[in-house]
Tab-separated table of C-alpha atoms and ligand atoms in Angstrom:
chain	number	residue	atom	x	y	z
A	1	UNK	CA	-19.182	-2.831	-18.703
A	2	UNK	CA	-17.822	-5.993	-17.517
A	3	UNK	CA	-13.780	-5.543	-16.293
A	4	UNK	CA	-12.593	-7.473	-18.835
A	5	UNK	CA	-13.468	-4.692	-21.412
A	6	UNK	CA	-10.871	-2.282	-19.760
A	7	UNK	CA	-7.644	-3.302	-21.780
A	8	UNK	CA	-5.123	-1.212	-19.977
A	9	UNK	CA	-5.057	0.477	-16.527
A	10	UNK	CA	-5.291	3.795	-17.980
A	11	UNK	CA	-8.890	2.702	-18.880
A	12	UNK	CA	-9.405	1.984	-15.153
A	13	UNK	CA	-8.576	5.076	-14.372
A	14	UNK	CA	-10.259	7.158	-16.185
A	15	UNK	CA	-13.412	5.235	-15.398
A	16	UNK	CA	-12.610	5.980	-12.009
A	17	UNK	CA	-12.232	9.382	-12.738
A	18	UNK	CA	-15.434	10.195	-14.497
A	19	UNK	CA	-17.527	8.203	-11.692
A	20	UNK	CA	-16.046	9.639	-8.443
A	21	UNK	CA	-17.557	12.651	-6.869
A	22	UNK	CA	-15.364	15.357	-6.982
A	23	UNK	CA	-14.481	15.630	-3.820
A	24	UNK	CA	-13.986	11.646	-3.297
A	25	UNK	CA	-11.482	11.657	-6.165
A	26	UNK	CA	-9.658	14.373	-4.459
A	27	UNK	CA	-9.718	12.446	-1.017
A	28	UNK	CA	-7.970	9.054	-2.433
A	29	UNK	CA	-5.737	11.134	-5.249
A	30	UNK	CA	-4.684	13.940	-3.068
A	31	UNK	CA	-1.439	13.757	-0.624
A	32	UNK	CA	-0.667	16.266	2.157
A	33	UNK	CA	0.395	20.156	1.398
A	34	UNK	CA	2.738	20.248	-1.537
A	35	UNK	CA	2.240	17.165	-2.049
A	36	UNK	CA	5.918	16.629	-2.474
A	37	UNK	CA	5.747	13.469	-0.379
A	38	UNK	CA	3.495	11.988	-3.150
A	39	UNK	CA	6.057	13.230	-6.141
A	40	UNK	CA	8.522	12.121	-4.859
A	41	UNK	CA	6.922	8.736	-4.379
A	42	UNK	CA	6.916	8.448	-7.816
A	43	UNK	CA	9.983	10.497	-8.775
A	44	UNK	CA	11.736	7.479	-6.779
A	45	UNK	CA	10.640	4.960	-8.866
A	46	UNK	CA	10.832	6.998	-12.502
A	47	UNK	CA	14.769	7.649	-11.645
A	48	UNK	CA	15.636	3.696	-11.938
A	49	UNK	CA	16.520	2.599	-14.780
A	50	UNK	CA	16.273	-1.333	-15.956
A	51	UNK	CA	19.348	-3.406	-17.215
A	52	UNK	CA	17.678	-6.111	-19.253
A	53	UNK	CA	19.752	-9.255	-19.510
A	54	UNK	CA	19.075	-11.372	-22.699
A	55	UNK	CA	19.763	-14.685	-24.414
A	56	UNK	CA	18.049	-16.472	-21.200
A	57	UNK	CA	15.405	-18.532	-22.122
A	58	UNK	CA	12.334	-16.675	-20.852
A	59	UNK	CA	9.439	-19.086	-22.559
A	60	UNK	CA	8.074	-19.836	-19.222
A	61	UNK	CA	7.327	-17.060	-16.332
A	62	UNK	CA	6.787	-17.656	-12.654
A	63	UNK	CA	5.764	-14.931	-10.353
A	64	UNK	CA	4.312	-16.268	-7.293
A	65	UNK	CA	5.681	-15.264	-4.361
A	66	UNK	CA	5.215	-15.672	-0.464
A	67	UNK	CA	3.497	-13.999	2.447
A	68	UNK	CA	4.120	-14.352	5.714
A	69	UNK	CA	4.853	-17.832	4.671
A	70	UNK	CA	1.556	-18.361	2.421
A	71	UNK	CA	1.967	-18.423	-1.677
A	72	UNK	CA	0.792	-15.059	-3.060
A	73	UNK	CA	0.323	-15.254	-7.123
A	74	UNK	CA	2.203	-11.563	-7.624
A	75	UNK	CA	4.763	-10.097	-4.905
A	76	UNK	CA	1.797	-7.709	-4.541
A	77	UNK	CA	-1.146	-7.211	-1.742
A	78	UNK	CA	-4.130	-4.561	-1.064
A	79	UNK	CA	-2.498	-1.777	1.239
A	80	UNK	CA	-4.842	-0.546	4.082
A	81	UNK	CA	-7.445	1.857	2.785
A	82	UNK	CA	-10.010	3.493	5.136
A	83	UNK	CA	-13.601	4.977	4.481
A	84	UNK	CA	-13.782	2.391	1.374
A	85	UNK	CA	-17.451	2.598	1.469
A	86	UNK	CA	-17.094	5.905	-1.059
A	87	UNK	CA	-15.420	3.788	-3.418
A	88	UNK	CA	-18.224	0.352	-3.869
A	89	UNK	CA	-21.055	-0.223	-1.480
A	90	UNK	CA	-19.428	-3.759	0.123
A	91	UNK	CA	-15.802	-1.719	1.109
A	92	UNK	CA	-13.768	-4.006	2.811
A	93	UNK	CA	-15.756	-6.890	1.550
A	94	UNK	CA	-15.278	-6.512	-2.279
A	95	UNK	CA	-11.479	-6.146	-1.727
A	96	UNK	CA	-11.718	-9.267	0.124
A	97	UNK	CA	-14.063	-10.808	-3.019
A	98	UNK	CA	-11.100	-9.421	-5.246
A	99	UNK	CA	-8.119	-10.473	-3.302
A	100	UNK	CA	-9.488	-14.414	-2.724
A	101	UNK	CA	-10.586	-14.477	-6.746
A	102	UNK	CA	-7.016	-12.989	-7.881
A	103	UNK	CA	-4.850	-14.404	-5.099
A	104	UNK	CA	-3.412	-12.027	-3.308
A	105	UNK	CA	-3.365	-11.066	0.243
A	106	UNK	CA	-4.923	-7.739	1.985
A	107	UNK	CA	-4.796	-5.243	4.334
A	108	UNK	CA	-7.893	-4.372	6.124
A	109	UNK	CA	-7.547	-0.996	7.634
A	110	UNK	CA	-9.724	-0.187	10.886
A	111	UNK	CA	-11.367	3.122	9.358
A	112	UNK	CA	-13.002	1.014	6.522
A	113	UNK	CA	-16.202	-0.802	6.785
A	114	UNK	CA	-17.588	-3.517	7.418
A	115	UNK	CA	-16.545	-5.664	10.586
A	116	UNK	CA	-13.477	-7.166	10.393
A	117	UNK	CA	-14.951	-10.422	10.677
A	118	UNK	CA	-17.387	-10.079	7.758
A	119	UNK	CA	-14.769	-9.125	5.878
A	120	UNK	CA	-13.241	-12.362	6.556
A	121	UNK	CA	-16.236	-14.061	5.511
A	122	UNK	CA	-16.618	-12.449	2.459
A	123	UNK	CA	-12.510	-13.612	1.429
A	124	UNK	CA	-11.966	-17.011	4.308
A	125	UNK	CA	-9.060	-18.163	1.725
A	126	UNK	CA	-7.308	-14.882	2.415
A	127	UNK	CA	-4.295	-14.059	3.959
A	128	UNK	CA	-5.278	-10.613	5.677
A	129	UNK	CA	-3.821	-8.399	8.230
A	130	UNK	CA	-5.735	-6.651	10.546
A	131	UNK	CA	-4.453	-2.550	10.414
A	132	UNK	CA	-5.131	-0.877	13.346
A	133	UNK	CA	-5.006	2.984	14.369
A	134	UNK	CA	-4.274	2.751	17.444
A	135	UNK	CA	-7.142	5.260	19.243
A	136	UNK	CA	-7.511	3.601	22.474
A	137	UNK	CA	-5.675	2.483	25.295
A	138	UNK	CA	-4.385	-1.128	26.276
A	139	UNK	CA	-7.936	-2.876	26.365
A	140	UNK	CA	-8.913	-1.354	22.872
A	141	UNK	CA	-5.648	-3.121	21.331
A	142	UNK	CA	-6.061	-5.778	22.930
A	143	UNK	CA	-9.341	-6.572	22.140
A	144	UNK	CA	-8.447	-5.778	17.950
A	145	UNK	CA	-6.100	-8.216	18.675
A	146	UNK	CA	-8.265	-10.697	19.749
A	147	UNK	CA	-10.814	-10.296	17.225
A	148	UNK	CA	-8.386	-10.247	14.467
A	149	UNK	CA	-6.684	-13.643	15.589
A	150	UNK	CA	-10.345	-14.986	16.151
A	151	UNK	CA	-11.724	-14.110	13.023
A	152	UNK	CA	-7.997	-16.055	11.439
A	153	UNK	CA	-6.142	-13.023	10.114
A	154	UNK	CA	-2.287	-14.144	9.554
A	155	UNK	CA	-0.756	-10.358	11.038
A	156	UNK	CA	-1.766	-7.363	12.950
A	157	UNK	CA	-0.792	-3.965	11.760
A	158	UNK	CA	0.001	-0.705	13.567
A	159	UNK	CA	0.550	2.277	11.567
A	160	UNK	CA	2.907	4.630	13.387
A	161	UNK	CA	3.057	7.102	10.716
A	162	UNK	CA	-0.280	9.069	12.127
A	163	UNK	CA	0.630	10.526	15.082
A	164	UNK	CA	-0.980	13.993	14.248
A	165	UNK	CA	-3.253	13.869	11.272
A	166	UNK	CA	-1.903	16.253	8.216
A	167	UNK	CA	-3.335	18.957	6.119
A	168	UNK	CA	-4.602	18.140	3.183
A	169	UNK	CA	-5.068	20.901	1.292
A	170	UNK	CA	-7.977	19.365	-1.501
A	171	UNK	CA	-9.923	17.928	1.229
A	172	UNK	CA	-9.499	21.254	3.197
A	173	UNK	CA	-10.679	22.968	0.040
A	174	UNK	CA	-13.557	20.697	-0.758
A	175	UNK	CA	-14.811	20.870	2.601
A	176	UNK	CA	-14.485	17.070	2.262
A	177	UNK	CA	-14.312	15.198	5.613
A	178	UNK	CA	-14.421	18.387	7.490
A	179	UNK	CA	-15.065	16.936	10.782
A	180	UNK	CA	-12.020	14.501	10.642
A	181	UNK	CA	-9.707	17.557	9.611
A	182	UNK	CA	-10.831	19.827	12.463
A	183	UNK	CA	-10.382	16.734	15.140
A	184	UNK	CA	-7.528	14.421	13.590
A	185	UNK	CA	-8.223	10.836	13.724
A	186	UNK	CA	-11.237	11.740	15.726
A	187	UNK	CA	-11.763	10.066	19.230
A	188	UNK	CA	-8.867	9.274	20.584
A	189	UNK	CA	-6.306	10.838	18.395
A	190	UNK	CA	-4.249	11.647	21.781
A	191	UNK	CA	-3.305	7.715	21.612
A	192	UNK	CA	-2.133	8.437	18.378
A	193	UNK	CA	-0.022	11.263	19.153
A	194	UNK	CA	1.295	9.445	22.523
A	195	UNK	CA	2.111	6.215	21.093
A	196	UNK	CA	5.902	5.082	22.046
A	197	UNK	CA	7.878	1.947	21.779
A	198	UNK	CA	6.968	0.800	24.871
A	199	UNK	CA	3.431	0.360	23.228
A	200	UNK	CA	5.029	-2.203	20.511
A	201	UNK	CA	6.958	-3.600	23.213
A	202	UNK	CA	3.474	-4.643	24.626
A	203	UNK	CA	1.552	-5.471	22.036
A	204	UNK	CA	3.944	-7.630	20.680
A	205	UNK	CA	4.185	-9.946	23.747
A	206	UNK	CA	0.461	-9.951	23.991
A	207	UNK	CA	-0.125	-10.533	19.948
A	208	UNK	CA	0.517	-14.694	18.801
A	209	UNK	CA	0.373	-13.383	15.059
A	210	UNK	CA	2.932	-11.341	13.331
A	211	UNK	CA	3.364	-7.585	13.827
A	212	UNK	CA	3.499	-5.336	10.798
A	213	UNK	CA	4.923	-1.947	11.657
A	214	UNK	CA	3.600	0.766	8.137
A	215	UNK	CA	5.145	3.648	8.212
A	216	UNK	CA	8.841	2.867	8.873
A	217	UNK	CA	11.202	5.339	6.461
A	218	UNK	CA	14.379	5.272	8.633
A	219	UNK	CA	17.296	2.725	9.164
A	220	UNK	CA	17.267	3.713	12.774
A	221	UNK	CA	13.663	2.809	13.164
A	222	UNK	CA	13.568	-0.230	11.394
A	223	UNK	CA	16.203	-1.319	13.949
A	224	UNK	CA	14.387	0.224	16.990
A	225	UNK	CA	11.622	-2.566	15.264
A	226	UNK	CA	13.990	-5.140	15.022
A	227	UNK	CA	15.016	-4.546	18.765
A	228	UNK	CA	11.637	-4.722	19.815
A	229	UNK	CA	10.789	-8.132	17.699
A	230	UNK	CA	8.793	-6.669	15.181
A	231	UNK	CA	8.009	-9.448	12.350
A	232	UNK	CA	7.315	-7.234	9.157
A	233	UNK	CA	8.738	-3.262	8.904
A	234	UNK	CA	6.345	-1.892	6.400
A	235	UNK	CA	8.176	1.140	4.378
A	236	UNK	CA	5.784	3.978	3.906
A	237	UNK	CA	4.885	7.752	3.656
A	238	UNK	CA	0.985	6.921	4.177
A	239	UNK	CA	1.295	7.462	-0.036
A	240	UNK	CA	2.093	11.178	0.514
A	241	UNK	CA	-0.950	11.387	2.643
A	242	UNK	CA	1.160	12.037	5.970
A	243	UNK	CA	4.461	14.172	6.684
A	244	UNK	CA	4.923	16.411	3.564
A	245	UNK	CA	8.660	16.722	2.193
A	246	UNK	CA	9.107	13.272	3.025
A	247	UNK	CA	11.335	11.243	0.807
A	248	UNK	CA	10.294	8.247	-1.501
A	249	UNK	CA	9.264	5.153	-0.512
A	250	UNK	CA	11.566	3.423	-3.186
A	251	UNK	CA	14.592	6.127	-1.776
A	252	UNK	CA	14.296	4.846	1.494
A	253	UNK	CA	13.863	1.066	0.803
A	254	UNK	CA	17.664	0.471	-0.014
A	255	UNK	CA	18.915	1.699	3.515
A	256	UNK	CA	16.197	-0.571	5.236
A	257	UNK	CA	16.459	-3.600	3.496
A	258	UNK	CA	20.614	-3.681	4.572
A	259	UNK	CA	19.881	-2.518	8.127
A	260	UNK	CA	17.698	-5.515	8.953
A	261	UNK	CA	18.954	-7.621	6.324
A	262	UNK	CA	17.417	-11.287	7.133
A	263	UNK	CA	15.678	-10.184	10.899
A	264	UNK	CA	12.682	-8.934	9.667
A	265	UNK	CA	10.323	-8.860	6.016
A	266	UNK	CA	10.191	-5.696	4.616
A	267	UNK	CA	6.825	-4.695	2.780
A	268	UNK	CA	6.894	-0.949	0.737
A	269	UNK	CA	4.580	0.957	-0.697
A	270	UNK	CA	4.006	4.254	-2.692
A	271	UNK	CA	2.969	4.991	-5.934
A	272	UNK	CA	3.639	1.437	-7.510
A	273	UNK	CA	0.696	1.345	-9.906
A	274	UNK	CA	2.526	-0.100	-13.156
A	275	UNK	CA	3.958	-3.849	-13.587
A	276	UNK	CA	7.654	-2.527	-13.716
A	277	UNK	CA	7.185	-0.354	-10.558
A	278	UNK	CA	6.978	-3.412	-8.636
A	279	UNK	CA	9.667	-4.984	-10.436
A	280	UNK	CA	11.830	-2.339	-9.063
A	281	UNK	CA	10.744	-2.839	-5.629
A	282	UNK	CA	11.632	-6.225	-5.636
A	283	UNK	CA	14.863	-5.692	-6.873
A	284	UNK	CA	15.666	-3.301	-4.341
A	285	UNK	CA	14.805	-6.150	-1.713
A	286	UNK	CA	10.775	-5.459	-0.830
A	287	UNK	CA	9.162	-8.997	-0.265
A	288	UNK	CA	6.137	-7.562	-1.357
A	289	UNK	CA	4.461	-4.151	-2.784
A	290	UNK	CA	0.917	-2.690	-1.556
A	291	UNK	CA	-1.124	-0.759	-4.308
A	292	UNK	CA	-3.145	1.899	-2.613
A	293	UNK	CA	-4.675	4.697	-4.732
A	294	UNK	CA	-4.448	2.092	-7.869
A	295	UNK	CA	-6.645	-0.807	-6.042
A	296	UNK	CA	-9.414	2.378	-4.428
A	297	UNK	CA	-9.333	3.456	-8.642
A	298	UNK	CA	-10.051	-0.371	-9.822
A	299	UNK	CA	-12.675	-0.529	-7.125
A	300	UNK	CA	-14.467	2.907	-7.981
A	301	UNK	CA	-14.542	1.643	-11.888
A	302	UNK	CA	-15.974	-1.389	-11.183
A	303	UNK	CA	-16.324	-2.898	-7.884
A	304	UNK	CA	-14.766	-6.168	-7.053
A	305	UNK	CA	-14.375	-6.619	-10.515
A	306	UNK	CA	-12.729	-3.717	-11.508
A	307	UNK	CA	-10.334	-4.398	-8.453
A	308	UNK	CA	-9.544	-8.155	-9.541
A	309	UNK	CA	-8.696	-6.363	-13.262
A	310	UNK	CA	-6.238	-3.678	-11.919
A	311	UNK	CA	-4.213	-7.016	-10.566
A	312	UNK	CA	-4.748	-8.930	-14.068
A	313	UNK	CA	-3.728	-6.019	-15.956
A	314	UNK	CA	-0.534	-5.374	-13.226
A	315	UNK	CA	0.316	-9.139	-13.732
A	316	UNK	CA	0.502	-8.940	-17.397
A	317	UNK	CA	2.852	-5.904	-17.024
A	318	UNK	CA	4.926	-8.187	-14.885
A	319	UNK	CA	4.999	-10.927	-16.675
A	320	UNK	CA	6.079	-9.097	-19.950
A	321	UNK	CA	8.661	-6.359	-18.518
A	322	UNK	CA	10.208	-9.961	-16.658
A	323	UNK	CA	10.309	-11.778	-19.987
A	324	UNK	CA	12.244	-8.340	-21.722
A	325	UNK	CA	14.285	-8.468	-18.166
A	326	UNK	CA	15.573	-11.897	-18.656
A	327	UNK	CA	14.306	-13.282	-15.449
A	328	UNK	CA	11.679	-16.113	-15.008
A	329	UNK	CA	11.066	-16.346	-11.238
A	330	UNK	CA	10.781	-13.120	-8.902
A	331	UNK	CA	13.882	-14.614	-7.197
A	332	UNK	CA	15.937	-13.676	-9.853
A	333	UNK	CA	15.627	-10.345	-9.572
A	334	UNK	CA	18.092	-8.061	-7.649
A	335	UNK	CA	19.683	-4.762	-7.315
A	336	UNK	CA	22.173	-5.350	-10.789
A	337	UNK	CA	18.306	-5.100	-12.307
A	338	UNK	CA	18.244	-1.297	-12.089
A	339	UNK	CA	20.179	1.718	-11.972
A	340	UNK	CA	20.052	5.670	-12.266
A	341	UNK	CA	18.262	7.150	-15.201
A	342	UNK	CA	17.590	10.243	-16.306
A	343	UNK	CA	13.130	10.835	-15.523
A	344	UNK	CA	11.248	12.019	-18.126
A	345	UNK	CA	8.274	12.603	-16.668
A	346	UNK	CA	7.275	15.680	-14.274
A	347	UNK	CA	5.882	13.544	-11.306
A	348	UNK	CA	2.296	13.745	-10.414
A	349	UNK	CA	-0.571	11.252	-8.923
A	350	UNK	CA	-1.077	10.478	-12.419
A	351	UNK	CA	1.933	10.994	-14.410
A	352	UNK	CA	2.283	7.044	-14.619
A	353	UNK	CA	-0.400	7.335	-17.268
A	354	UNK	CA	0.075	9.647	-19.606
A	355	UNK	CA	-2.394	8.900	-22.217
A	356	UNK	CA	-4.705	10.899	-19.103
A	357	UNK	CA	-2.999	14.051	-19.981
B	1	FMN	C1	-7.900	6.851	0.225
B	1	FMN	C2	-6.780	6.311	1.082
B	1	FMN	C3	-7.046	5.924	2.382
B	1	FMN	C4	-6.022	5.381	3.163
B	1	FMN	N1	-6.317	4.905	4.408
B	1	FMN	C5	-5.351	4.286	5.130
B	1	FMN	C6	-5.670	3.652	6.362
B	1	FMN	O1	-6.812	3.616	6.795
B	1	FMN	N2	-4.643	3.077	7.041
B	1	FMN	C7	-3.349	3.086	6.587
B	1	FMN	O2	-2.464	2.548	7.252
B	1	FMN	N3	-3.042	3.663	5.413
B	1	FMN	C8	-4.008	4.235	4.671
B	1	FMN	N4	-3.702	4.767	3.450
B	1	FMN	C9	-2.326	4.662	2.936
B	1	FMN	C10	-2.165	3.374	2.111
B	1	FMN	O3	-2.226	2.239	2.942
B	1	FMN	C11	-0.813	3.348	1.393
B	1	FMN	O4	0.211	3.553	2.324
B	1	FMN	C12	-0.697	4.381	0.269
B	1	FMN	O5	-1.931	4.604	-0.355
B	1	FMN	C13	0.321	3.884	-0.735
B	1	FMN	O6	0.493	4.745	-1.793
B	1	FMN	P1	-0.300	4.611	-3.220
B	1	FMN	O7	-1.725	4.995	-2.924
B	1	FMN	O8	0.356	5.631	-4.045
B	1	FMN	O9	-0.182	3.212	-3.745
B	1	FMN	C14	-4.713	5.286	2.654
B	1	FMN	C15	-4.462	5.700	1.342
B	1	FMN	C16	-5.487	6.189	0.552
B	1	FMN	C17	-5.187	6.572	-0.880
């Protein structure tokens, strides 16, 4: 069916839903434990309520944004997804297809095939940071490093929010990825565990592009990454994946964003799949929003295709909820866009589409 056929992103998903092994739906849809991480992900978001302005000429809309200086056609980019291959056969290659066809930028996580530089090749208009879990010592970063810059990605990513691997409880069930649950991250998960400041410290001197810290969800932290010259704090809870009983991403943005105020960007993501999550986001001060489980459920329906959709269909949510909003640039939008609301919806991985049932 070609993408353009899918006229809402419920349809993606429920594409995505009816082609994905079982136990490769439960992989990308499931969070850690409870799950309460993931709920409250979305919990965060579904308690903010908008305060359209009106009477503001709205005829034209404009929401490109930037990137680590670079225009970006949506405050929007593909968050770091490993083992991609289960999702469509080229991985990190088809979200590179989608994100240079669209116009976005993306994260290329180092658990996802293929190379890093053939994903570049597949996307050279890109602008992609390199995520790396950090399972080796000094020379292993360093050498990511070099590749990365080599092969002309803009930023280098650490995650920090992996230093044990967590239980999750439908992979556990389904016997899904068995080998990764008994051992962690696998080889040289103790550099994981043991990573420290002192590591950014270094890798920041040695790296000439920016560093992107994900999984920053304290205002002490994001200053400990401000101290240590870190260009880009990326909030995150690892989608629920990680620490369970975690709060929201959209929770925790607020106290970040006035910590470092103008030092550093600040990236979030966390169950934004729908045009007015990211609106919120950006309100709340995020420069830009990753999609996760929403981008692995475009790819799964339809490849590259399907992927490029999910960010046609997200735009066109934008575009419409700014018009009702009264604003015409992304700029325009700030915290006096949203307040508390009452949430209607019992939050779940897919309670953001509730024609799914
Ligand atoms: C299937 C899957 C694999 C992921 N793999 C990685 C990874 O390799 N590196 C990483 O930093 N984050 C990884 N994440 C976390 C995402 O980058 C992102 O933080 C999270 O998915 C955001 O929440 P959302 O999926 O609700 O949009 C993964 C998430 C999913 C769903």
């Amino acid at each position: 069916m070609p993408s353009d056929e899918f006229a809402s992103l419920t349809e993606i998903v429920a594409r995505a839903r009816v082609q994905l092994p079982r136990g490769v739906w439960d992989y990308v849809m499931g969070a850690a434990e409870t799950e309460t991480t993931m709920k409250r992900n979305r919990l965060a978001i579904d308690r903010l309520g908008f305060r359209p302005r009106v009477l503001r000429d709205v005829s034209t809309i404009d929401l490109t944004a930037s990137f680590l200086g670079e225009p970006s056609r949506l405050p929007v980019f593909i968050a770091p997804v490993g083992q991609l291959g289960h999702l469509s056969p080229g991985a990190g290659a088809d979200v590179a297809r989608a994100a240079s066809a669209f116009g976005v930028p993306q994260f290329l996580s180092s658990g996802s095939p293929p190379s890093l530089e053939e994903v570049a090749e597949a996307g050279p208009d890109v602008v992609r940071v390199y995520q790396l879990y950090v399972t080796g010592g000094p020379d292993f970063v360093d050498a990511a490093i070099d590749r990365a810059v080599g092969a002309g990605y803009r930023g280098f990513c650490l995650t920090v929010d992996t230093a044990w691997y967590s239980r999750r409880e439908r992979d556990i069930h389904n016997r899904w990825g068995i080998r990764w649950q008994k051992a962690g991250f696998g080889p040289g998960a103790d550099f994981l565990a043991a990573l420290s400041w002192a590591d950014v410290e270094r890798v920041r001197a040695r790296c000439s592009i920016p560093l992107v810290l994900k999984g920053i969800a304290t205002a002490e932290d994001a200053r400990l990454a401000v101290e240590h010259g870190v260009d880009v704090i990326y909030v995150s809870n690892h989608g629920g994946r990680q620490l369970d009983h975690g709060r929201g991403s959209l929770d925790v943005l607020p106290e970040i964003v006035a910590e470092v105020g103008d030092q550093a960007i600040v990236l979030v993501d966390g169950s934004f799949c729908r045009g007015t999550d990211i609106l919120k986001a950006v309100a709340l001060g995020a420069a830009a929003v990753g999609i996760g489980r929403i981008a692995c459920l475009g790819l799964a329906a339809n490849g590259s295709a399907g992927l490029v959709r999910v960010l046609e269909l997200l735009e066109d949510e934008m575009t419409r909820a700014a018009g009702m909003l009264g604003i015409t640039t992304i700029d325009q939008l700030d915290a006096t866009a949203v307040t508390e609301a009452p949430v209607v919806a019992d939050p779940s991985a897919l309670s953001a589409f509730p024609l799914l049932g």
